mmCIF file with all atom_site columns, N, CA and C in Angstrom:
data_model
loop_
_atom_site.group_PDB
_atom_site.id
_atom_site.type_symbol
_atom_site.label_atom_id
_atom_site.label_alt_id
_atom_site.label_comp_id
_atom_site.label_asym_id
_atom_site.label_entity_id
_atom_site.label_seq_id
_atom_site.pdbx_PDB_ins_code
_atom_site.Cartn_x
_atom_site.Cartn_y
_atom_site.Cartn_z
_atom_site.occupancy
_atom_site.B_iso_or_equiv
_atom_site.pdbx_formal_charge
_atom_site.auth_seq_id
_atom_site.auth_comp_id
_atom_site.auth_asym_id
_atom_site.auth_atom_id
_atom_site.pdbx_PDB_model_num
ATOM 1   N N  . MET A 1 1  ? 113.259 -59.809 123.183 1.00 0.00 ? 21 MET A N  1
ATOM 2   C CA . MET A 1 1  ? 113.600 -58.780 122.217 1.00 0.00 ? 21 MET A CA 1
ATOM 3   C C  . MET A 1 1  ? 114.775 -57.953 122.733 1.00 0.00 ? 21 MET A C  1
ATOM 4   N N  . PRO A 1 2  ? 115.754 -57.685 121.873 1.00 0.00 ? 22 PRO A N  1
ATOM 5   C CA . PRO A 1 2  ? 116.856 -56.812 122.305 1.00 0.00 ? 22 PRO A CA 1
ATOM 6   C C  . PRO A 1 2  ? 116.403 -55.352 122.333 1.00 0.00 ? 22 PRO A C  1
ATOM 7   N N  . LYS A 1 3  ? 117.202 -54.545 122.991 1.00 0.00 ? 23 LYS A N  1
ATOM 8   C CA . LYS A 1 3  ? 116.904 -53.114 123.038 1.00 0.00 ? 23 LYS A CA 1
ATOM 9   C C  . LYS A 1 3  ? 117.049 -52.514 121.645 1.00 0.00 ? 23 LYS A C  1
ATOM 10  N N  . VAL A 1 4  ? 116.270 -51.485 121.350 1.00 0.00 ? 24 VAL A N  1
ATOM 11  C CA . VAL A 1 4  ? 116.347 -50.806 120.062 1.00 0.00 ? 24 VAL A CA 1
ATOM 12  C C  . VAL A 1 4  ? 117.413 -49.728 120.170 1.00 0.00 ? 24 VAL A C  1
ATOM 13  N N  . LYS A 1 5  ? 118.369 -49.750 119.279 1.00 0.00 ? 25 LYS A N  1
ATOM 14  C CA . LYS A 1 5  ? 119.486 -48.813 119.356 1.00 0.00 ? 25 LYS A CA 1
ATOM 15  C C  . LYS A 1 5  ? 119.179 -47.519 118.616 1.00 0.00 ? 25 LYS A C  1
ATOM 16  N N  . THR A 1 6  ? 119.745 -46.434 119.130 1.00 0.00 ? 26 THR A N  1
ATOM 17  C CA . THR A 1 6  ? 119.675 -45.129 118.480 1.00 0.00 ? 26 THR A CA 1
ATOM 18  C C  . THR A 1 6  ? 120.628 -45.127 117.296 1.00 0.00 ? 26 THR A C  1
ATOM 19  N N  . LYS A 1 7  ? 120.247 -44.474 116.206 1.00 0.00 ? 27 LYS A N  1
ATOM 20  C CA . LYS A 1 7  ? 121.157 -44.312 115.067 1.00 0.00 ? 27 LYS A CA 1
ATOM 21  C C  . LYS A 1 7  ? 122.271 -43.368 115.495 1.00 0.00 ? 27 LYS A C  1
ATOM 22  N N  . SER A 1 8  ? 123.520 -43.829 115.429 1.00 0.00 ? 28 SER A N  1
ATOM 23  C CA . SER A 1 8  ? 124.619 -43.014 115.931 1.00 0.00 ? 28 SER A CA 1
ATOM 24  C C  . SER A 1 8  ? 124.841 -41.770 115.091 1.00 0.00 ? 28 SER A C  1
ATOM 25  N N  . SER A 1 9  ? 124.525 -41.821 113.799 1.00 0.00 ? 29 SER A N  1
ATOM 26  C CA . SER A 1 9  ? 124.668 -40.621 112.965 1.00 0.00 ? 29 SER A CA 1
ATOM 27  C C  . SER A 1 9  ? 123.647 -39.560 113.377 1.00 0.00 ? 29 SER A C  1
ATOM 28  N N  . ALA A 1 10 ? 122.434 -39.964 113.703 1.00 0.00 ? 30 ALA A N  1
ATOM 29  C CA . ALA A 1 10 ? 121.407 -39.015 114.130 1.00 0.00 ? 30 ALA A CA 1
ATOM 30  C C  . ALA A 1 10 ? 121.739 -38.438 115.497 1.00 0.00 ? 30 ALA A C  1
ATOM 31  N N  . LYS A 1 11 ? 122.334 -39.248 116.351 1.00 0.00 ? 31 LYS A N  1
ATOM 32  C CA . LYS A 1 11 ? 122.708 -38.791 117.680 1.00 0.00 ? 31 LYS A CA 1
ATOM 33  C C  . LYS A 1 11 ? 123.714 -37.647 117.604 1.00 0.00 ? 31 LYS A C  1
ATOM 34  N N  . LYS A 1 12 ? 124.586 -37.694 116.580 1.00 0.00 ? 32 LYS A N  1
ATOM 35  C CA . LYS A 1 12 ? 125.592 -36.650 116.404 1.00 0.00 ? 32 LYS A CA 1
ATOM 36  C C  . LYS A 1 12 ? 125.021 -35.396 115.756 1.00 0.00 ? 32 LYS A C  1
ATOM 37  N N  . ARG A 1 13 ? 123.957 -35.525 114.975 1.00 0.00 ? 33 ARG A N  1
ATOM 38  C CA . ARG A 1 13 ? 123.456 -34.410 114.169 1.00 0.00 ? 33 ARG A CA 1
ATOM 39  C C  . ARG A 1 13 ? 122.324 -33.630 114.801 1.00 0.00 ? 33 ARG A C  1
ATOM 40  N N  . PHE A 1 14 ? 121.572 -34.227 115.707 1.00 0.00 ? 34 PHE A N  1
ATOM 41  C CA . PHE A 1 14 ? 120.385 -33.582 116.254 1.00 0.00 ? 34 PHE A CA 1
ATOM 42  C C  . PHE A 1 14 ? 120.463 -33.498 117.769 1.00 0.00 ? 34 PHE A C  1
ATOM 43  N N  . ALA A 1 15 ? 119.751 -32.505 118.319 1.00 0.00 ? 35 ALA A N  1
ATOM 44  C CA . ALA A 1 15 ? 119.663 -32.335 119.767 1.00 0.00 ? 35 ALA A CA 1
ATOM 45  C C  . ALA A 1 15 ? 118.260 -31.863 120.110 1.00 0.00 ? 35 ALA A C  1
ATOM 46  N N  . LEU A 1 16 ? 117.810 -32.189 121.297 1.00 0.00 ? 36 LEU A N  1
ATOM 47  C CA . LEU A 1 16 ? 116.484 -31.779 121.746 1.00 0.00 ? 36 LEU A CA 1
ATOM 48  C C  . LEU A 1 16 ? 116.570 -30.463 122.500 1.00 0.00 ? 36 LEU A C  1
ATOM 49  N N  . THR A 1 17 ? 115.578 -29.602 122.289 1.00 0.00 ? 37 THR A N  1
ATOM 50  C CA . THR A 1 17 ? 115.485 -28.367 123.054 1.00 0.00 ? 37 THR A CA 1
ATOM 51  C C  . THR A 1 17 ? 114.695 -28.652 124.326 1.00 0.00 ? 37 THR A C  1
ATOM 52  N N  . GLY A 1 18 ? 114.602 -27.667 125.181 1.00 0.00 ? 38 GLY A N  1
ATOM 53  C CA . GLY A 1 18 ? 113.858 -27.832 126.422 1.00 0.00 ? 38 GLY A CA 1
ATOM 54  C C  . GLY A 1 18 ? 112.375 -28.036 126.198 1.00 0.00 ? 38 GLY A C  1
ATOM 55  N N  . THR A 1 19 ? 111.855 -27.488 125.103 1.00 0.00 ? 39 THR A N  1
ATOM 56  C CA . THR A 1 19 ? 110.421 -27.631 124.820 1.00 0.00 ? 39 THR A CA 1
ATOM 57  C C  . THR A 1 19 ? 110.107 -28.878 123.991 1.00 0.00 ? 39 THR A C  1
ATOM 58  N N  . GLY A 1 20 ? 111.133 -29.677 123.650 1.00 0.00 ? 40 GLY A N  1
ATOM 59  C CA . GLY A 1 20 ? 110.903 -30.919 122.927 1.00 0.00 ? 40 GLY A CA 1
ATOM 60  C C  . GLY A 1 20 ? 111.059 -30.822 121.428 1.00 0.00 ? 40 GLY A C  1
ATOM 61  N N  . LYS A 1 21 ? 111.451 -29.643 120.929 1.00 0.00 ? 41 LYS A N  1
ATOM 62  C CA . LYS A 1 21 ? 111.707 -29.522 119.499 1.00 0.00 ? 41 LYS A CA 1
ATOM 63  C C  . LYS A 1 21 ? 113.095 -30.072 119.196 1.00 0.00 ? 41 LYS A C  1
ATOM 64  N N  . ILE A 1 22 ? 113.367 -30.311 117.916 1.00 0.00 ? 42 ILE A N  1
ATOM 65  C CA . ILE A 1 22 ? 114.645 -30.913 117.530 1.00 0.00 ? 42 ILE A CA 1
ATOM 66  C C  . ILE A 1 22 ? 115.496 -29.880 116.811 1.00 0.00 ? 42 ILE A C  1
ATOM 67  N N  . LYS A 1 23 ? 116.692 -29.628 117.353 1.00 0.00 ? 43 LYS A N  1
ATOM 68  C CA . LYS A 1 23 ? 117.620 -28.673 116.761 1.00 0.00 ? 43 LYS A CA 1
ATOM 69  C C  . LYS A 1 23 ? 118.464 -29.378 115.719 1.00 0.00 ? 43 LYS A C  1
ATOM 70  N N  . ARG A 1 24 ? 118.917 -28.598 114.727 1.00 0.00 ? 44 ARG A N  1
ATOM 71  C CA . ARG A 1 24 ? 119.791 -29.118 113.695 1.00 0.00 ? 44 ARG A CA 1
ATOM 72  C C  . ARG A 1 24 ? 120.752 -28.028 113.278 1.00 0.00 ? 44 ARG A C  1
ATOM 73  N N  . LYS A 1 25 ? 121.764 -28.409 112.526 1.00 0.00 ? 45 LYS A N  1
ATOM 74  C CA . LYS A 1 25 ? 122.710 -27.444 111.982 1.00 0.00 ? 45 LYS A CA 1
ATOM 75  C C  . LYS A 1 25 ? 122.347 -27.154 110.537 1.00 0.00 ? 45 LYS A C  1
ATOM 76  N N  . HIS A 1 26 ? 122.801 -26.000 110.046 1.00 0.00 ? 46 HIS A N  1
ATOM 77  C CA . HIS A 1 26 ? 122.578 -25.633 108.653 1.00 0.00 ? 46 HIS A CA 1
ATOM 78  C C  . HIS A 1 26 ? 123.645 -26.264 107.766 1.00 0.00 ? 46 HIS A C  1
ATOM 79  N N  . ALA A 1 27 ? 123.276 -26.549 106.545 1.00 0.00 ? 47 ALA A N  1
ATOM 80  C CA . ALA A 1 27 ? 124.221 -27.074 105.561 1.00 0.00 ? 47 ALA A CA 1
ATOM 81  C C  . ALA A 1 27 ? 124.951 -25.921 104.873 1.00 0.00 ? 47 ALA A C  1
ATOM 82  N N  . PHE A 1 28 ? 125.902 -26.247 104.029 1.00 0.00 ? 48 PHE A N  1
ATOM 83  C CA . PHE A 1 28 ? 126.631 -25.302 103.177 1.00 0.00 ? 48 PHE A CA 1
ATOM 84  C C  . PHE A 1 28 ? 127.509 -24.327 103.960 1.00 0.00 ? 48 PHE A C  1
ATOM 85  N N  . LYS A 1 29 ? 128.084 -24.763 105.065 1.00 0.00 ? 49 LYS A N  1
ATOM 86  C CA . LYS A 1 29 ? 128.944 -23.877 105.854 1.00 0.00 ? 49 LYS A CA 1
ATOM 87  C C  . LYS A 1 29 ? 130.369 -24.414 105.932 1.00 0.00 ? 49 LYS A C  1
ATOM 88  N N  . SER A 1 30 ? 130.703 -25.439 105.142 1.00 0.00 ? 50 SER A N  1
ATOM 89  C CA . SER A 1 30 ? 131.999 -26.080 105.334 1.00 0.00 ? 50 SER A CA 1
ATOM 90  C C  . SER A 1 30 ? 133.050 -25.692 104.304 1.00 0.00 ? 50 SER A C  1
ATOM 91  N N  . HIS A 1 31 ? 132.670 -25.369 103.080 1.00 0.00 ? 51 HIS A N  1
ATOM 92  C CA . HIS A 1 31 ? 133.687 -25.047 102.074 1.00 0.00 ? 51 HIS A CA 1
ATOM 93  C C  . HIS A 1 31 ? 133.109 -24.069 101.042 1.00 0.00 ? 51 HIS A C  1
ATOM 94  N N  . ILE A 1 32 ? 133.966 -23.571 100.178 1.00 0.00 ? 52 ILE A N  1
ATOM 95  C CA . ILE A 1 32 ? 133.624 -22.530 99.183  1.00 0.00 ? 52 ILE A CA 1
ATOM 96  C C  . ILE A 1 32 ? 132.973 -21.339 99.902  1.00 0.00 ? 52 ILE A C  1
ATOM 97  N N  . LEU A 1 33 ? 133.673 -20.822 100.902 1.00 0.00 ? 53 LEU A N  1
ATOM 98  C CA . LEU A 1 33 ? 133.124 -19.741 101.709 1.00 0.00 ? 53 LEU A CA 1
ATOM 99  C C  . LEU A 1 33 ? 133.441 -18.360 101.146 1.00 0.00 ? 53 LEU A C  1
ATOM 100 N N  . THR A 1 34 ? 134.346 -18.279 100.156 1.00 0.00 ? 54 THR A N  1
ATOM 101 C CA . THR A 1 34 ? 134.763 -16.971 99.662  1.00 0.00 ? 54 THR A CA 1
ATOM 102 C C  . THR A 1 34 ? 133.655 -16.274 98.879  1.00 0.00 ? 54 THR A C  1
ATOM 103 N N  . LYS A 1 35 ? 132.840 -17.029 98.174  1.00 0.00 ? 55 LYS A N  1
ATOM 104 C CA . LYS A 1 35 ? 131.780 -16.400 97.370  1.00 0.00 ? 55 LYS A CA 1
ATOM 105 C C  . LYS A 1 35 ? 130.492 -16.172 98.151  1.00 0.00 ? 55 LYS A C  1
ATOM 106 N N  . LYS A 1 36 ? 130.418 -16.671 99.380  1.00 0.00 ? 56 LYS A N  1
ATOM 107 C CA . LYS A 1 36 ? 129.222 -16.459 100.192 1.00 0.00 ? 56 LYS A CA 1
ATOM 108 C C  . LYS A 1 36 ? 129.364 -15.163 100.980 1.00 0.00 ? 56 LYS A C  1
ATOM 109 N N  . SER A 1 37 ? 128.277 -14.461 101.126 1.00 0.00 ? 57 SER A N  1
ATOM 110 C CA . SER A 1 37 ? 128.325 -13.183 101.834 1.00 0.00 ? 57 SER A CA 1
ATOM 111 C C  . SER A 1 37 ? 128.529 -13.419 103.330 1.00 0.00 ? 57 SER A C  1
ATOM 112 N N  . THR A 1 38 ? 129.026 -12.387 103.997 1.00 0.00 ? 58 THR A N  1
ATOM 113 C CA . THR A 1 38 ? 129.263 -12.473 105.437 1.00 0.00 ? 58 THR A CA 1
ATOM 114 C C  . THR A 1 38 ? 127.960 -12.711 106.181 1.00 0.00 ? 58 THR A C  1
ATOM 115 N N  . LYS A 1 39 ? 126.901 -12.058 105.736 1.00 0.00 ? 59 LYS A N  1
ATOM 116 C CA . LYS A 1 39 ? 125.593 -12.223 106.380 1.00 0.00 ? 59 LYS A CA 1
ATOM 117 C C  . LYS A 1 39 ? 125.104 -13.664 106.246 1.00 0.00 ? 59 LYS A C  1
ATOM 118 N N  . ARG A 1 40 ? 125.275 -14.222 105.068 1.00 0.00 ? 60 ARG A N  1
ATOM 119 C CA . ARG A 1 40 ? 124.821 -15.596 104.818 1.00 0.00 ? 60 ARG A CA 1
ATOM 120 C C  . ARG A 1 40 ? 125.594 -16.586 105.680 1.00 0.00 ? 60 ARG A C  1
ATOM 121 N N  . LYS A 1 41 ? 126.911 -16.396 105.768 1.00 0.00 ? 61 LYS A N  1
ATOM 122 C CA . LYS A 1 41 ? 127.736 -17.295 106.591 1.00 0.00 ? 61 LYS A CA 1
ATOM 123 C C  . LYS A 1 41 ? 127.364 -17.176 108.069 1.00 0.00 ? 61 LYS A C  1
ATOM 124 N N  . ARG A 1 42 ? 127.071 -15.960 108.505 1.00 0.00 ? 62 ARG A N  1
ATOM 125 C CA . ARG A 1 42 ? 126.694 -15.742 109.903 1.00 0.00 ? 62 ARG A CA 1
ATOM 126 C C  . ARG A 1 42 ? 125.358 -16.414 110.214 1.00 0.00 ? 62 ARG A C  1
ATOM 127 N N  . GLU A 1 43 ? 124.401 -16.314 109.295 1.00 0.00 ? 63 GLU A N  1
ATOM 128 C CA . GLU A 1 43 ? 123.101 -16.947 109.506 1.00 0.00 ? 63 GLU A CA 1
ATOM 129 C C  . GLU A 1 43 ? 123.207 -18.471 109.492 1.00 0.00 ? 63 GLU A C  1
ATOM 130 N N  . LEU A 1 44 ? 124.118 -19.012 108.699 1.00 0.00 ? 64 LEU A N  1
ATOM 131 C CA . LEU A 1 44 ? 124.288 -20.464 108.645 1.00 0.00 ? 64 LEU A CA 1
ATOM 132 C C  . LEU A 1 44 ? 124.904 -21.021 109.919 1.00 0.00 ? 64 LEU A C  1
ATOM 133 N N  . THR A 1 45 ? 125.580 -20.162 110.692 1.00 0.00 ? 65 THR A N  1
ATOM 134 C CA . THR A 1 45 ? 126.197 -20.611 111.936 1.00 0.00 ? 65 THR A CA 1
ATOM 135 C C  . THR A 1 45 ? 125.136 -20.922 112.991 1.00 0.00 ? 65 THR A C  1
ATOM 136 N N  . LYS A 1 46 ? 124.033 -20.202 112.962 1.00 0.00 ? 66 LYS A N  1
ATOM 137 C CA . LYS A 1 46 ? 122.988 -20.375 113.964 1.00 0.00 ? 66 LYS A CA 1
ATOM 138 C C  . LYS A 1 46 ? 122.265 -21.711 113.763 1.00 0.00 ? 66 LYS A C  1
ATOM 139 N N  . ALA A 1 47 ? 121.774 -22.251 114.851 1.00 0.00 ? 67 ALA A N  1
ATOM 140 C CA . ALA A 1 47 ? 121.050 -23.515 114.790 1.00 0.00 ? 67 ALA A CA 1
ATOM 141 C C  . ALA A 1 47 ? 119.658 -23.299 114.218 1.00 0.00 ? 67 ALA A C  1
ATOM 142 N N  . GLY A 1 48 ? 119.155 -24.315 113.540 1.00 0.00 ? 68 GLY A N  1
ATOM 143 C CA . GLY A 1 48 ? 117.799 -24.287 113.025 1.00 0.00 ? 68 GLY A CA 1
ATOM 144 C C  . GLY A 1 48 ? 116.986 -25.377 113.684 1.00 0.00 ? 68 GLY A C  1
ATOM 145 N N  . LEU A 1 49 ? 115.716 -25.432 113.349 1.00 0.00 ? 69 LEU A N  1
ATOM 146 C CA . LEU A 1 49 ? 114.844 -26.470 113.874 1.00 0.00 ? 69 LEU A CA 1
ATOM 147 C C  . LEU A 1 49 ? 114.416 -27.398 112.742 1.00 0.00 ? 69 LEU A C  1
ATOM 148 N N  . VAL A 1 50 ? 114.223 -28.659 113.081 1.00 0.00 ? 70 VAL A N  1
ATOM 149 C CA . VAL A 1 50 ? 113.745 -29.634 112.109 1.00 0.00 ? 70 VAL A CA 1
ATOM 150 C C  . VAL A 1 50 ? 112.289 -29.312 111.803 1.00 0.00 ? 70 VAL A C  1
ATOM 151 N N  . HIS A 1 51 ? 111.911 -29.361 110.547 1.00 0.00 ? 71 HIS A N  1
ATOM 152 C CA . HIS A 1 51 ? 110.539 -29.070 110.136 1.00 0.00 ? 71 HIS A CA 1
ATOM 153 C C  . HIS A 1 51 ? 109.593 -30.107 110.724 1.00 0.00 ? 71 HIS A C  1
ATOM 154 N N  . THR A 1 52 ? 108.366 -29.681 110.983 1.00 0.00 ? 72 THR A N  1
ATOM 155 C CA . THR A 1 52 ? 107.393 -30.568 111.629 1.00 0.00 ? 72 THR A CA 1
ATOM 156 C C  . THR A 1 52 ? 107.101 -31.810 110.795 1.00 0.00 ? 72 THR A C  1
ATOM 157 N N  . SER A 1 53 ? 107.190 -31.694 109.470 1.00 0.00 ? 73 SER A N  1
ATOM 158 C CA . SER A 1 53 ? 106.923 -32.859 108.624 1.00 0.00 ? 73 SER A CA 1
ATOM 159 C C  . SER A 1 53 ? 108.045 -33.892 108.713 1.00 0.00 ? 73 SER A C  1
ATOM 160 N N  . ASP A 1 54 ? 109.239 -33.489 109.122 1.00 0.00 ? 74 ASP A N  1
ATOM 161 C CA . ASP A 1 54 ? 110.364 -34.416 109.258 1.00 0.00 ? 74 ASP A CA 1
ATOM 162 C C  . ASP A 1 54 ? 110.602 -34.873 110.690 1.00 0.00 ? 74 ASP A C  1
ATOM 163 N N  . GLU A 1 55 ? 109.895 -34.279 111.647 1.00 0.00 ? 75 GLU A N  1
ATOM 164 C CA . GLU A 1 55 ? 110.134 -34.593 113.049 1.00 0.00 ? 75 GLU A CA 1
ATOM 165 C C  . GLU A 1 55 ? 109.920 -36.070 113.368 1.00 0.00 ? 75 GLU A C  1
ATOM 166 N N  . GLY A 1 56 ? 108.903 -36.662 112.761 1.00 0.00 ? 76 GLY A N  1
ATOM 167 C CA . GLY A 1 56 ? 108.606 -38.068 113.048 1.00 0.00 ? 76 GLY A CA 1
ATOM 168 C C  . GLY A 1 56 ? 109.739 -38.986 112.657 1.00 0.00 ? 76 GLY A C  1
ATOM 169 N N  . ARG A 1 57 ? 110.325 -38.736 111.474 1.00 0.00 ? 77 ARG A N  1
ATOM 170 C CA . ARG A 1 57 ? 111.438 -39.575 111.024 1.00 0.00 ? 77 ARG A CA 1
ATOM 171 C C  . ARG A 1 57 ? 112.667 -39.401 111.905 1.00 0.00 ? 77 ARG A C  1
ATOM 172 N N  . VAL A 1 58 ? 112.935 -38.162 112.312 1.00 0.00 ? 78 VAL A N  1
ATOM 173 C CA . VAL A 1 58 ? 114.091 -37.911 113.163 1.00 0.00 ? 78 VAL A CA 1
ATOM 174 C C  . VAL A 1 58 ? 113.892 -38.530 114.540 1.00 0.00 ? 78 VAL A C  1
ATOM 175 N N  . LYS A 1 59 ? 112.696 -38.404 115.087 1.00 0.00 ? 79 LYS A N  1
ATOM 176 C CA . LYS A 1 59 ? 112.406 -39.009 116.388 1.00 0.00 ? 79 LYS A CA 1
ATOM 177 C C  . LYS A 1 59 ? 112.529 -40.523 116.331 1.00 0.00 ? 79 LYS A C  1
ATOM 178 N N  . ASP A 1 60 ? 112.161 -41.104 115.208 1.00 0.00 ? 80 ASP A N  1
ATOM 179 C CA . ASP A 1 60 ? 112.303 -42.548 115.035 1.00 0.00 ? 80 ASP A CA 1
ATOM 180 C C  . ASP A 1 60 ? 113.779 -42.952 115.016 1.00 0.00 ? 80 ASP A C  1
ATOM 181 N N  . MET A 1 61 ? 114.611 -42.131 114.376 1.00 0.00 ? 81 MET A N  1
ATOM 182 C CA . MET A 1 61 ? 116.051 -42.428 114.359 1.00 0.00 ? 81 MET A CA 1
ATOM 183 C C  . MET A 1 61 ? 116.675 -42.265 115.739 1.00 0.00 ? 81 MET A C  1
ATOM 184 N N  . LEU A 1 62 ? 116.156 -41.286 116.500 1.00 0.00 ? 82 LEU A N  1
ATOM 185 C CA . LEU A 1 62 ? 116.666 -41.055 117.853 1.00 0.00 ? 82 LEU A CA 1
ATOM 186 C C  . LEU A 1 62 ? 115.989 -41.956 118.882 1.00 0.00 ? 82 LEU A C  1
ATOM 187 N N  . ARG A 1 63 ? 114.965 -42.665 118.462 1.00 0.00 ? 83 ARG A N  1
ATOM 188 C CA . ARG A 1 63 ? 114.190 -43.566 119.341 1.00 0.00 ? 83 ARG A CA 1
ATOM 189 C C  . ARG A 1 63 ? 113.570 -42.808 120.513 1.00 0.00 ? 83 ARG A C  1
ATOM 190 N N  . ILE A 1 64 ? 112.959 -41.647 120.195 1.00 0.00 ? 84 ILE A N  1
ATOM 191 C CA . ILE A 1 64 ? 112.298 -40.842 121.232 1.00 0.00 ? 84 ILE A CA 1
ATOM 192 C C  . ILE A 1 64 ? 110.844 -41.262 121.322 1.00 0.00 ? 84 ILE A C  1
#
């Protein structure tokens, strides 16, 4: 059997924290920024965590 490869798109989008949770970026921060409030744009800059119901699928893509 060959080695199972990591999905390269998932490798670019997700990262593991020290406690084993999966970090992600927020959407809606790339364009049409003039109508979004400063507070909203600032909050979107911060990293979020993948929801527990989606963790299994992400871990499968990352082959963890």
